[in-house]
């Protein structure tokens, strides 16, 4: 098995120390950082995502793989920047104003980070302007909004409207989630997408990052 | 003898309590409310300035437990006593604060509106085995800032039963208190005859948000009972083991008792909760999981051991429709709750992880509640000894259908469910249209709604309610409340 296949394998098993070692080894072999990322780490993570959806493996296995992913990414980050390989992208995430439920949002953050995205987590009870400011400041292409209360859902609409007012609509995409939220609601408020769990958030964010 | 189930041995129960108390003293709780931190500090808690955590020593917990009442009553809108918490009676209340309502005809879910809420409150007023109403849905046709108080307003206008409710923010409380005072006539009579219980949730692990801790204090001072609703999610925000999660639940709940009792010694409260396991395949919090139910029963055992009345989110389902899963999860939960003697059981009507109410399910669950209340009443001798005379009568007459013994005891010994429970012969069932459960339940809902009787609240009280609610609505730009009388 070549190093990248081994790397993908170890990532799937959640062996962070092995992933760290193999990432270094791949770098030492002179493999381009972009290839190590895509054919090693992300390839492994994609398998993890598929197996999770099939219930072959469970959430703790996914989080272990995510932790291994971070270990590899830490090694690669400076090299990716040096090589000008575009990062997977940045996501600003938070639970909207008036809402304290952050368990689901935290899980989405872990899953997105595990998939190689940079997540700027604003926490809970976040005002609309704070999301938009952070997206501008951090150059994020996606804003993820979480709401668990019927009474805080309208804040999501405010974020979408504020993006429009600031001329950022289209450049910064919005994905929403949480128990009272649905794909219909996302459409209604002009958000770009909706995700019902961490795994779906990863797929949908990937699609939003691609979309131009 | 009342049948009873136990999950914890004496030793295990004591160990869980000891560990929880150690946690409170050694690790402490995080409280996002400076006024509550001051209250605890003045009461003898140690505040760690470096971490901000509040450490609760054992003697503080003991003092709180000593003043927490072992029993208290609720009274309906007419002032009549309906609940005697702490008496051993098991009572049921609909699952609270649903996001959706299930439309049984189309099987679609949607956000409820005022008309749905009114139908719900009217229905609950008719269901004999649902002892209290809960503010079970959030109406989507009013400004979101009045979402919590508006449901209480509608409840008070359409159903006399006491209300299990809760504020969504610290600001939500005064409005809701004003509504209760308006219904009762004065703050004093509200204190004397509580009309509502407020759910107040700590945040796992070992944390109180500013809003919920403020709600605890405000309720205690107004003499409004609370239920602490701790939600360890086993394997995620709490230990994966049921025992470990129980330790966390115990610590969080004890910290709530300490806050209440420092705010107002003697403040009434239910030792409640809504723990769940975390399903690591779907990322969900199943309320219908057997382990979730086991935790509910076990913490109720701990609450009772501490001499406190209890509450639990049990007797509900994660199914999306009124299907077999909805029935078995609700039925098993309600059965276990009854056998554990949980004083106030929150669940009926609820589906989909506490997200969705169904009026049809509520009617079905009313029958489940009836069954398990009968179960709890147990098997007692009633003019049964000596047995020989009754058997002589049976041999003499050939049957006991009209025996005095039968006539005396029939209606107590046997439960007669409503028409949603099918006990007909197949042929009769066919003759009457072979109607499936959902259809029978829908018809029952319609019957109950047709039989609804207006709430006997004085006209001045009703006007005061509307005035207070309208004033609050105006603050958020709503000139008038949705029409609900139609
Ligand atoms: C746990 C919980 C709590 C905990 C929260 C702890 C925390 N740190 O978050 C505590 C106990 C503190 C709590 C408090 C309250 N709660 Co609460 N809570 C729940 C419960 C049972 C589970 C939520 C949860 O964590 N699920 C597990 C996670 C993993 O799932 P999730 O949050 O849905 O997130 C997943 C998806 O939705 C999605 N997702 C979520 N966000 C995002 C974002 C993006 C971008 C994407 C793509 C996807 C995505 O992916 C996530 C991962 O799988 C729900 C019931 C329910 N049906 O949701 C009630 C519920 C949401 N709570 C409710 C209520 C009423 C309250 C309180 C107001 C109660 C009170 N009176 O004190 C307070 C809230 C105060 C406030 N202002 O916020 C109601 C809401 C009612 C309504 N109609 O609005 C619910 C529905 C329960 C009920 N029926 O009463 N609660």
PDB file of N, CA, C and O and ligand atoms in Angstrom, chain A residues 93 98-105 107-108 144-146 148-150 175-179 195-198 201, chain B residues 96-99 138 166-168 199 201-203 212 231 233 278 283 285 350 352-355, ligand 1:
ATOM      1  N   UNK A  93     -20.141  30.057  11.708  1.00  0.00           N
ATOM      2  CA  UNK A  93     -21.229  29.243  12.236  1.00  0.00           C
ATOM      3  C   UNK A  93     -21.679  29.796  13.585  1.00  0.00           C
ATOM      4  O   UNK A  93     -20.865  30.315  14.354  1.00  0.00           O
ATOM      5  N   UNK A  98     -31.097  34.997  20.842  1.00  0.00           N
ATOM      6  CA  UNK A  98     -32.269  34.576  21.616  1.00  0.00           C
ATOM      7  C   UNK A  98     -32.303  33.079  21.871  1.00  0.00           C
ATOM      8  O   UNK A  98     -33.135  32.593  22.618  1.00  0.00           O
ATOM      9  N   UNK A  99     -31.383  32.359  21.255  1.00  0.00           N
ATOM     10  CA  UNK A  99     -31.396  30.898  21.339  1.00  0.00           C
ATOM     11  C   UNK A  99     -30.108  30.402  21.993  1.00  0.00           C
ATOM     12  O   UNK A  99     -29.017  30.838  21.619  1.00  0.00           O
ATOM     13  N   UNK A 100     -30.282  29.521  22.975  1.00  0.00           N
ATOM     14  CA  UNK A 100     -29.117  29.029  23.707  1.00  0.00           C
ATOM     15  C   UNK A 100     -28.731  27.614  23.287  1.00  0.00           C
ATOM     16  O   UNK A 100     -27.738  27.085  23.751  1.00  0.00           O
ATOM     17  N   UNK A 101     -29.548  26.998  22.442  1.00  0.00           N
ATOM     18  CA  UNK A 101     -29.259  25.608  22.057  1.00  0.00           C
ATOM     19  C   UNK A 101     -28.016  25.574  21.163  1.00  0.00           C
ATOM     20  O   UNK A 101     -28.044  26.108  20.062  1.00  0.00           O
ATOM     21  N   UNK A 102     -26.964  24.931  21.650  1.00  0.00           N
ATOM     22  CA  UNK A 102     -25.759  24.914  20.815  1.00  0.00           C
ATOM     23  C   UNK A 102     -25.190  23.525  20.585  1.00  0.00           C
ATOM     24  O   UNK A 102     -24.150  23.373  19.958  1.00  0.00           O
ATOM     25  N   UNK A 103     -25.869  22.506  21.085  1.00  0.00           N
ATOM     26  CA  UNK A 103     -25.320  21.156  20.954  1.00  0.00           C
ATOM     27  C   UNK A 103     -25.232  20.761  19.477  1.00  0.00           C
ATOM     28  O   UNK A 103     -24.201  20.280  19.011  1.00  0.00           O
ATOM     29  N   UNK A 104     -26.313  20.973  18.755  1.00  0.00           N
ATOM     30  CA  UNK A 104     -26.345  20.610  17.339  1.00  0.00           C
ATOM     31  C   UNK A 104     -25.349  21.421  16.533  1.00  0.00           C
ATOM     32  O   UNK A 104     -24.625  20.885  15.692  1.00  0.00           O
ATOM     33  N   UNK A 105     -25.300  22.713  16.835  1.00  0.00           N
ATOM     34  CA  UNK A 105     -24.362  23.594  16.137  1.00  0.00           C
ATOM     35  C   UNK A 105     -22.928  23.135  16.395  1.00  0.00           C
ATOM     36  O   UNK A 105     -22.104  23.090  15.472  1.00  0.00           O
ATOM     37  N   UNK A 107     -21.911  20.179  17.043  1.00  0.00           N
ATOM     38  CA  UNK A 107     -21.669  18.940  16.309  1.00  0.00           C
ATOM     39  C   UNK A 107     -21.409  19.247  14.827  1.00  0.00           C
ATOM     40  O   UNK A 107     -20.510  18.672  14.201  1.00  0.00           O
ATOM     41  N   UNK A 108     -22.165  20.169  14.286  1.00  0.00           N
ATOM     42  CA  UNK A 108     -21.959  20.573  12.891  1.00  0.00           C
ATOM     43  C   UNK A 108     -20.542  21.133  12.730  1.00  0.00           C
ATOM     44  O   UNK A 108     -19.843  20.818  11.761  1.00  0.00           O
ATOM     45  N   UNK A 144     -23.304  29.435   8.406  1.00  0.00           N
ATOM     46  CA  UNK A 144     -24.216  28.390   8.890  1.00  0.00           C
ATOM     47  C   UNK A 144     -24.966  28.903  10.104  1.00  0.00           C
ATOM     48  O   UNK A 144     -24.354  29.383  11.057  1.00  0.00           O
ATOM     49  N   UNK A 145     -26.293  28.847  10.037  1.00  0.00           N
ATOM     50  CA  UNK A 145     -27.128  29.358  11.122  1.00  0.00           C
ATOM     51  C   UNK A 145     -27.892  28.215  11.770  1.00  0.00           C
ATOM     52  O   UNK A 145     -28.475  27.387  11.070  1.00  0.00           O
ATOM     53  N   UNK A 146     -27.916  28.218  13.101  1.00  0.00           N
ATOM     54  CA  UNK A 146     -28.658  27.197  13.823  1.00  0.00           C
ATOM     55  C   UNK A 146     -29.733  27.856  14.677  1.00  0.00           C
ATOM     56  O   UNK A 146     -29.485  28.881  15.303  1.00  0.00           O
ATOM     57  N   UNK A 148     -33.106  26.448  17.328  1.00  0.00           N
ATOM     58  CA  UNK A 148     -33.897  25.327  17.860  1.00  0.00           C
ATOM     59  C   UNK A 148     -35.262  25.769  18.359  1.00  0.00           C
ATOM     60  O   UNK A 148     -36.093  24.952  18.730  1.00  0.00           O
ATOM     61  N   UNK A 149     -35.482  27.068  18.415  1.00  0.00           N
ATOM     62  CA  UNK A 149     -36.761  27.569  18.911  1.00  0.00           C
ATOM     63  C   UNK A 149     -37.575  28.150  17.757  1.00  0.00           C
ATOM     64  O   UNK A 149     -37.019  28.839  16.893  1.00  0.00           O
ATOM     65  N   UNK A 150     -38.865  27.881  17.776  1.00  0.00           N
ATOM     66  CA  UNK A 150     -39.759  28.502  16.806  1.00  0.00           C
ATOM     67  C   UNK A 150     -39.580  30.013  16.843  1.00  0.00           C
ATOM     68  O   UNK A 150     -39.645  30.688  15.818  1.00  0.00           O
ATOM     69  N   UNK A 175     -26.523  28.637   4.914  1.00  0.00           N
ATOM     70  CA  UNK A 175     -27.166  27.345   5.150  1.00  0.00           C
ATOM     71  C   UNK A 175     -27.752  27.360   6.555  1.00  0.00           C
ATOM     72  O   UNK A 175     -27.123  27.885   7.477  1.00  0.00           O
ATOM     73  N   UNK A 176     -28.950  26.832   6.687  1.00  0.00           N
ATOM     74  CA  UNK A 176     -29.635  26.860   7.976  1.00  0.00           C
ATOM     75  C   UNK A 176     -29.923  25.439   8.463  1.00  0.00           C
ATOM     76  O   UNK A 176     -29.974  24.493   7.669  1.00  0.00           O
ATOM     77  N   UNK A 177     -30.104  25.308   9.785  1.00  0.00           N
ATOM     78  CA  UNK A 177     -30.443  24.009  10.362  1.00  0.00           C
ATOM     79  C   UNK A 177     -31.000  24.151  11.759  1.00  0.00           C
ATOM     80  O   UNK A 177     -31.018  25.245  12.321  1.00  0.00           O
ATOM     81  N   UNK A 178     -31.488  23.042  12.310  1.00  0.00           N
ATOM     82  CA  UNK A 178     -32.102  23.022  13.632  1.00  0.00           C
ATOM     83  C   UNK A 178     -33.510  22.472  13.544  1.00  0.00           C
ATOM     84  O   UNK A 178     -34.129  22.515  12.478  1.00  0.00           O
ATOM     85  N   UNK A 179     -34.027  21.995  14.686  1.00  0.00           N
ATOM     86  CA  UNK A 179     -35.292  21.250  14.681  1.00  0.00           C
ATOM     87  C   UNK A 179     -36.485  21.969  14.032  1.00  0.00           C
ATOM     88  O   UNK A 179     -37.266  21.332  13.331  1.00  0.00           O
ATOM     89  N   UNK A 195     -29.680  21.844   6.159  1.00  0.00           N
ATOM     90  CA  UNK A 195     -29.134  20.519   6.471  1.00  0.00           C
ATOM     91  C   UNK A 195     -29.742  19.995   7.750  1.00  0.00           C
ATOM     92  O   UNK A 195     -29.983  20.752   8.674  1.00  0.00           O
ATOM     93  N   UNK A 196     -30.024  18.688   7.783  1.00  0.00           N
ATOM     94  CA  UNK A 196     -30.707  18.144   8.962  1.00  0.00           C
ATOM     95  C   UNK A 196     -29.780  17.489   9.968  1.00  0.00           C
ATOM     96  O   UNK A 196     -30.190  17.145  11.063  1.00  0.00           O
ATOM     97  N   UNK A 197     -28.509  17.300   9.603  1.00  0.00           N
ATOM     98  CA  UNK A 197     -27.568  16.792  10.604  1.00  0.00           C
ATOM     99  C   UNK A 197     -26.144  17.152  10.185  1.00  0.00           C
ATOM    100  O   UNK A 197     -25.939  17.799   9.148  1.00  0.00           O
ATOM    101  N   UNK A 198     -25.178  16.748  11.004  1.00  0.00           N
ATOM    102  CA  UNK A 198     -23.797  17.121  10.736  1.00  0.00           C
ATOM    103  C   UNK A 198     -23.289  16.563   9.428  1.00  0.00           C
ATOM    104  O   UNK A 198     -22.576  17.243   8.675  1.00  0.00           O
ATOM    105  N   UNK A 201     -24.717  18.428   6.630  1.00  0.00           N
ATOM    106  CA  UNK A 201     -24.115  19.762   6.592  1.00  0.00           C
ATOM    107  C   UNK A 201     -22.825  19.735   5.778  1.00  0.00           C
ATOM    108  O   UNK A 201     -22.552  20.631   4.985  1.00  0.00           O
TER     109      UNK A 201
ATOM    110  N   UNK B  96     -44.798  19.302  26.147  1.00  0.00           N
ATOM    111  CA  UNK B  96     -44.865  20.760  26.070  1.00  0.00           C
ATOM    112  C   UNK B  96     -44.125  21.356  24.870  1.00  0.00           C
ATOM    113  O   UNK B  96     -43.150  20.777  24.401  1.00  0.00           O
ATOM    114  N   UNK B  97     -44.592  22.514  24.416  1.00  0.00           N
ATOM    115  CA  UNK B  97     -43.845  23.384  23.503  1.00  0.00           C
ATOM    116  C   UNK B  97     -43.456  22.762  22.166  1.00  0.00           C
ATOM    117  O   UNK B  97     -42.326  22.904  21.704  1.00  0.00           O
ATOM    118  N   UNK B  98     -44.383  22.074  21.539  1.00  0.00           N
ATOM    119  CA  UNK B  98     -44.068  21.464  20.246  1.00  0.00           C
ATOM    120  C   UNK B  98     -43.807  22.532  19.187  1.00  0.00           C
ATOM    121  O   UNK B  98     -44.377  23.618  19.222  1.00  0.00           O
ATOM    122  N   UNK B  99     -42.940  22.163  18.258  1.00  0.00           N
ATOM    123  CA  UNK B  99     -42.617  23.042  17.142  1.00  0.00           C
ATOM    124  C   UNK B  99     -43.660  22.867  16.032  1.00  0.00           C
ATOM    125  O   UNK B  99     -44.002  23.802  15.325  1.00  0.00           O
ATOM    126  N   UNK B 138     -46.272  26.295  19.989  1.00  0.00           N
ATOM    127  CA  UNK B 138     -45.974  27.709  19.799  1.00  0.00           C
ATOM    128  C   UNK B 138     -46.735  28.156  18.550  1.00  0.00           C
ATOM    129  O   UNK B 138     -46.545  27.584  17.479  1.00  0.00           O
ATOM    130  N   UNK B 166     -43.641  27.459  30.660  1.00  0.00           N
ATOM    131  CA  UNK B 166     -42.250  27.883  30.818  1.00  0.00           C
ATOM    132  C   UNK B 166     -42.017  29.118  29.982  1.00  0.00           C
ATOM    133  O   UNK B 166     -42.690  29.323  28.974  1.00  0.00           O
ATOM    134  N   UNK B 167     -41.088  29.975  30.443  1.00  0.00           N
ATOM    135  CA  UNK B 167     -40.741  31.172  29.680  1.00  0.00           C
ATOM    136  C   UNK B 167     -39.549  30.864  28.787  1.00  0.00           C
ATOM    137  O   UNK B 167     -38.741  29.998  29.105  1.00  0.00           O
ATOM    138  N   UNK B 168     -39.450  31.569  27.650  1.00  0.00           N
ATOM    139  CA  UNK B 168     -38.327  31.348  26.742  1.00  0.00           C
ATOM    140  C   UNK B 168     -37.173  32.303  27.013  1.00  0.00           C
ATOM    141  O   UNK B 168     -36.113  32.213  26.410  1.00  0.00           O
ATOM    142  N   UNK B 199     -41.350  25.141  33.665  1.00  0.00           N
ATOM    143  CA  UNK B 199     -40.170  24.312  33.412  1.00  0.00           C
ATOM    144  C   UNK B 199     -38.945  25.208  33.367  1.00  0.00           C
ATOM    145  O   UNK B 199     -38.955  26.221  32.664  1.00  0.00           O
ATOM    146  N   UNK B 201     -34.777  24.827  32.765  1.00  0.00           N
ATOM    147  CA  UNK B 201     -33.788  23.842  32.337  1.00  0.00           C
ATOM    148  C   UNK B 201     -32.359  24.270  32.633  1.00  0.00           C
ATOM    149  O   UNK B 201     -31.914  25.292  32.102  1.00  0.00           O
ATOM    150  N   UNK B 202     -31.624  23.507  33.435  1.00  0.00           N
ATOM    151  CA  UNK B 202     -30.180  23.715  33.455  1.00  0.00           C
ATOM    152  C   UNK B 202     -29.600  23.232  32.126  1.00  0.00           C
ATOM    153  O   UNK B 202     -30.255  22.496  31.391  1.00  0.00           O
ATOM    154  N   UNK B 203     -28.394  23.678  31.817  1.00  0.00           N
ATOM    155  CA  UNK B 203     -27.734  23.264  30.583  1.00  0.00           C
ATOM    156  C   UNK B 203     -26.646  22.260  30.933  1.00  0.00           C
ATOM    157  O   UNK B 203     -25.801  22.539  31.780  1.00  0.00           O
ATOM    158  N   UNK B 212     -32.711  30.949  32.344  1.00  0.00           N
ATOM    159  CA  UNK B 212     -33.397  29.895  33.099  1.00  0.00           C
ATOM    160  C   UNK B 212     -33.141  30.029  34.597  1.00  0.00           C
ATOM    161  O   UNK B 212     -34.032  29.771  35.397  1.00  0.00           O
ATOM    162  N   UNK B 231     -31.261  17.808  31.400  1.00  0.00           N
ATOM    163  CA  UNK B 231     -31.232  16.937  30.215  1.00  0.00           C
ATOM    164  C   UNK B 231     -29.848  16.405  29.911  1.00  0.00           C
ATOM    165  O   UNK B 231     -29.253  16.801  28.910  1.00  0.00           O
ATOM    166  N   UNK B 233     -27.477  14.227  28.056  1.00  0.00           N
ATOM    167  CA  UNK B 233     -27.597  13.401  26.849  1.00  0.00           C
ATOM    168  C   UNK B 233     -26.488  12.359  26.926  1.00  0.00           C
ATOM    169  O   UNK B 233     -25.314  12.661  26.663  1.00  0.00           O
ATOM    170  N   UNK B 278     -28.098   9.603  23.647  1.00  0.00           N
ATOM    171  CA  UNK B 278     -27.843  10.250  22.370  1.00  0.00           C
ATOM    172  C   UNK B 278     -27.633   9.154  21.343  1.00  0.00           C
ATOM    173  O   UNK B 278     -26.783   8.288  21.528  1.00  0.00           O
ATOM    174  N   UNK B 283     -27.685  11.127  15.325  1.00  0.00           N
ATOM    175  CA  UNK B 283     -27.453  12.418  15.990  1.00  0.00           C
ATOM    176  C   UNK B 283     -28.756  12.947  16.592  1.00  0.00           C
ATOM    177  O   UNK B 283     -29.089  14.121  16.465  1.00  0.00           O
ATOM    178  N   UNK B 285     -31.927  12.631  19.933  1.00  0.00           N
ATOM    179  CA  UNK B 285     -32.120  12.420  21.368  1.00  0.00           C
ATOM    180  C   UNK B 285     -33.421  11.638  21.602  1.00  0.00           C
ATOM    181  O   UNK B 285     -34.447  12.228  21.923  1.00  0.00           O
ATOM    182  N   UNK B 350     -47.238  13.772  22.243  1.00  0.00           N
ATOM    183  CA  UNK B 350     -45.978  14.194  21.632  1.00  0.00           C
ATOM    184  C   UNK B 350     -45.354  13.113  20.749  1.00  0.00           C
ATOM    185  O   UNK B 350     -45.374  11.933  21.067  1.00  0.00           O
ATOM    186  N   UNK B 352     -41.871  12.668  17.661  1.00  0.00           N
ATOM    187  CA  UNK B 352     -40.727  13.289  17.003  1.00  0.00           C
ATOM    188  C   UNK B 352     -39.799  14.066  17.951  1.00  0.00           C
ATOM    189  O   UNK B 352     -39.587  15.268  17.769  1.00  0.00           O
ATOM    190  N   UNK B 353     -39.252  13.400  18.963  1.00  0.00           N
ATOM    191  CA  UNK B 353     -38.280  14.033  19.870  1.00  0.00           C
ATOM    192  C   UNK B 353     -38.812  15.333  20.480  1.00  0.00           C
ATOM    193  O   UNK B 353     -38.157  16.370  20.406  1.00  0.00           O
ATOM    194  N   UNK B 354     -39.991  15.289  21.037  1.00  0.00           N
ATOM    195  CA  UNK B 354     -40.569  16.486  21.666  1.00  0.00           C
ATOM    196  C   UNK B 354     -40.828  17.610  20.669  1.00  0.00           C
ATOM    197  O   UNK B 354     -40.887  18.774  21.054  1.00  0.00           O
ATOM    198  N   UNK B 355     -40.953  17.287  19.393  1.00  0.00           N
ATOM    199  CA  UNK B 355     -41.106  18.369  18.409  1.00  0.00           C
ATOM    200  C   UNK B 355     -42.521  18.530  17.893  1.00  0.00           C
ATOM    201  O   UNK B 355     -42.846  19.557  17.325  1.00  0.00           O
TER     202      UNK B 355
HETATM  203  C1  LIG C   1     -31.187  19.532  24.662  1.00  0.00           C
HETATM  204  C2  LIG C   1     -32.301  20.560  24.631  1.00  0.00           C
HETATM  205  C3  LIG C   1     -32.161  21.683  25.466  1.00  0.00           C
HETATM  206  C4  LIG C   1     -30.902  21.954  26.278  1.00  0.00           C
HETATM  207  C5  LIG C   1     -29.890  22.670  25.354  1.00  0.00           C
HETATM  208  C6  LIG C   1     -28.449  22.494  25.766  1.00  0.00           C
HETATM  209  C7  LIG C   1     -27.519  23.110  24.775  1.00  0.00           C
HETATM  210  N1  LIG C   1     -26.337  23.458  25.224  1.00  0.00           N
HETATM  211  O1  LIG C   1     -27.809  23.250  23.603  1.00  0.00           O
HETATM  212  C8  LIG C   1     -31.474  22.877  27.384  1.00  0.00           C
HETATM  213  C9  LIG C   1     -31.940  21.976  28.510  1.00  0.00           C
HETATM  214  C10 LIG C   1     -30.544  23.916  27.950  1.00  0.00           C
HETATM  215  C11 LIG C   1     -32.677  23.459  26.678  1.00  0.00           C
HETATM  216  C12 LIG C   1     -33.240  24.684  27.037  1.00  0.00           C
HETATM  217  C13 LIG C   1     -34.420  25.158  26.517  1.00  0.00           C
HETATM  218  N2  LIG C   1     -35.209  24.518  25.630  1.00  0.00           N
HETATM  219 CO1  LIG C   1     -34.686  22.933  24.657  1.00  0.00          CO
HETATM  220  N3  LIG C   1     -34.424  21.292  23.795  1.00  0.00           N
HETATM  221  C14 LIG C   1     -33.460  20.388  23.821  1.00  0.00           C
HETATM  222  C15 LIG C   1     -33.842  19.179  22.953  1.00  0.00           C
HETATM  223  C16 LIG C   1     -34.424  18.106  23.856  1.00  0.00           C
HETATM  224  C17 LIG C   1     -32.751  18.559  22.108  1.00  0.00           C
HETATM  225  C18 LIG C   1     -31.906  19.525  21.274  1.00  0.00           C
HETATM  226  C19 LIG C   1     -30.580  18.878  20.928  1.00  0.00           C
HETATM  227  O2  LIG C   1     -29.550  19.224  21.465  1.00  0.00           O
HETATM  228  N4  LIG C   1     -30.616  17.856  20.065  1.00  0.00           N
HETATM  229  C20 LIG C   1     -29.442  17.114  19.663  1.00  0.00           C
HETATM  230  C21 LIG C   1     -28.703  17.840  18.539  1.00  0.00           C
HETATM  231  C22 LIG C   1     -27.507  17.042  18.074  1.00  0.00           C
HETATM  232  O3  LIG C   1     -29.621  17.971  17.480  1.00  0.00           O
HETATM  233  P1  LIG C   1     -30.067  19.385  16.874  1.00  0.00           P
HETATM  234  O4  LIG C   1     -29.909  20.426  17.885  1.00  0.00           O
HETATM  235  O5  LIG C   1     -31.376  19.225  16.226  1.00  0.00           O
HETATM  236  O6  LIG C   1     -28.980  19.664  15.753  1.00  0.00           O
HETATM  237  C23 LIG C   1     -28.814  18.808  14.629  1.00  0.00           C
HETATM  238  C24 LIG C   1     -29.652  19.228  13.420  1.00  0.00           C
HETATM  239  O7  LIG C   1     -30.798  19.987  13.749  1.00  0.00           O
HETATM  240  C25 LIG C   1     -28.715  19.937  12.525  1.00  0.00           C
HETATM  241  N5  LIG C   1     -28.421  21.347  12.738  1.00  0.00           N
HETATM  242  C26 LIG C   1     -28.548  22.097  13.832  1.00  0.00           C
HETATM  243  N6  LIG C   1     -28.072  23.340  13.610  1.00  0.00           N
HETATM  244  C27 LIG C   1     -27.623  23.369  12.362  1.00  0.00           C
HETATM  245  C28 LIG C   1     -27.045  24.398  11.611  1.00  0.00           C
HETATM  246  C29 LIG C   1     -26.688  24.150  10.299  1.00  0.00           C
HETATM  247  C30 LIG C   1     -26.042  25.217   9.503  1.00  0.00           C
HETATM  248  C31 LIG C   1     -26.935  22.885   9.718  1.00  0.00           C
HETATM  249  C32 LIG C   1     -26.580  22.627   8.315  1.00  0.00           C
HETATM  250  C33 LIG C   1     -27.504  21.862  10.462  1.00  0.00           C
HETATM  251  C34 LIG C   1     -27.843  22.107  11.779  1.00  0.00           C
HETATM  252  O8  LIG C   1     -27.512  19.229  12.733  1.00  0.00           O
HETATM  253  C35 LIG C   1     -27.388  18.981  14.147  1.00  0.00           C
HETATM  254  C36 LIG C   1     -26.528  17.791  14.384  1.00  0.00           C
HETATM  255  O9  LIG C   1     -27.154  16.583  14.016  1.00  0.00           O
HETATM  256  C37 LIG C   1     -34.945  19.833  22.043  1.00  0.00           C
HETATM  257  C38 LIG C   1     -35.936  18.872  21.425  1.00  0.00           C
HETATM  258  C39 LIG C   1     -35.808  18.811  19.934  1.00  0.00           C
HETATM  259  N7  LIG C   1     -36.748  18.190  19.307  1.00  0.00           N
HETATM  260  O10 LIG C   1     -34.904  19.331  19.330  1.00  0.00           O
HETATM  261  C40 LIG C   1     -35.567  20.843  23.005  1.00  0.00           C
HETATM  262  C41 LIG C   1     -36.331  22.066  22.463  1.00  0.00           C
HETATM  263  C42 LIG C   1     -35.654  22.607  21.234  1.00  0.00           C
HETATM  264  N8  LIG C   1     -36.234  23.035  23.577  1.00  0.00           N
HETATM  265  C43 LIG C   1     -37.306  23.711  23.753  1.00  0.00           C
HETATM  266  C44 LIG C   1     -37.485  24.701  24.762  1.00  0.00           C
HETATM  267  C45 LIG C   1     -38.875  25.279  24.893  1.00  0.00           C
HETATM  268  C46 LIG C   1     -36.429  25.123  25.579  1.00  0.00           C
HETATM  269  C47 LIG C   1     -36.472  26.247  26.644  1.00  0.00           C
HETATM  270  C48 LIG C   1     -37.177  27.520  26.205  1.00  0.00           C
HETATM  271  C49 LIG C   1     -37.111  25.620  27.903  1.00  0.00           C
HETATM  272  C50 LIG C   1     -37.190  26.540  29.104  1.00  0.00           C
HETATM  273  N9  LIG C   1     -38.368  27.052  29.377  1.00  0.00           N
HETATM  274  O11 LIG C   1     -36.243  26.759  29.777  1.00  0.00           O
HETATM  275  C51 LIG C   1     -34.963  26.485  26.890  1.00  0.00           C
HETATM  276  C52 LIG C   1     -34.329  27.465  25.886  1.00  0.00           C
HETATM  277  C53 LIG C   1     -33.998  28.827  26.334  1.00  0.00           C
HETATM  278  C54 LIG C   1     -33.435  29.611  25.143  1.00  0.00           C
HETATM  279  N10 LIG C   1     -33.770  30.881  25.075  1.00  0.00           N
HETATM  280  O12 LIG C   1     -32.760  29.102  24.290  1.00  0.00           O
HETATM  281  C55 LIG C   1     -38.395  23.329  22.764  1.00  0.00           C
HETATM  282  C56 LIG C   1     -38.582  24.358  21.643  1.00  0.00           C
HETATM  283  C57 LIG C   1     -40.022  24.708  21.478  1.00  0.00           C
HETATM  284  C58 LIG C   1     -40.315  25.611  20.342  1.00  0.00           C
HETATM  285  N11 LIG C   1     -41.467  25.400  19.761  1.00  0.00           N
HETATM  286  O13 LIG C   1     -39.582  26.494  20.006  1.00  0.00           O
HETATM  287  C59 LIG C   1     -37.907  21.912  22.300  1.00  0.00           C
HETATM  288  C60 LIG C   1     -38.377  21.522  20.907  1.00  0.00           C
HETATM  289  C61 LIG C   1     -38.439  20.878  23.331  1.00  0.00           C
HETATM  290  C62 LIG C   1     -39.893  21.043  23.678  1.00  0.00           C
HETATM  291  N12 LIG C   1     -40.827  20.566  22.896  1.00  0.00           N
HETATM  292  O14 LIG C   1     -40.210  21.646  24.697  1.00  0.00           O
HETATM  293  N13 LIG C   1     -33.100  22.656  25.685  1.00  0.00           N
END
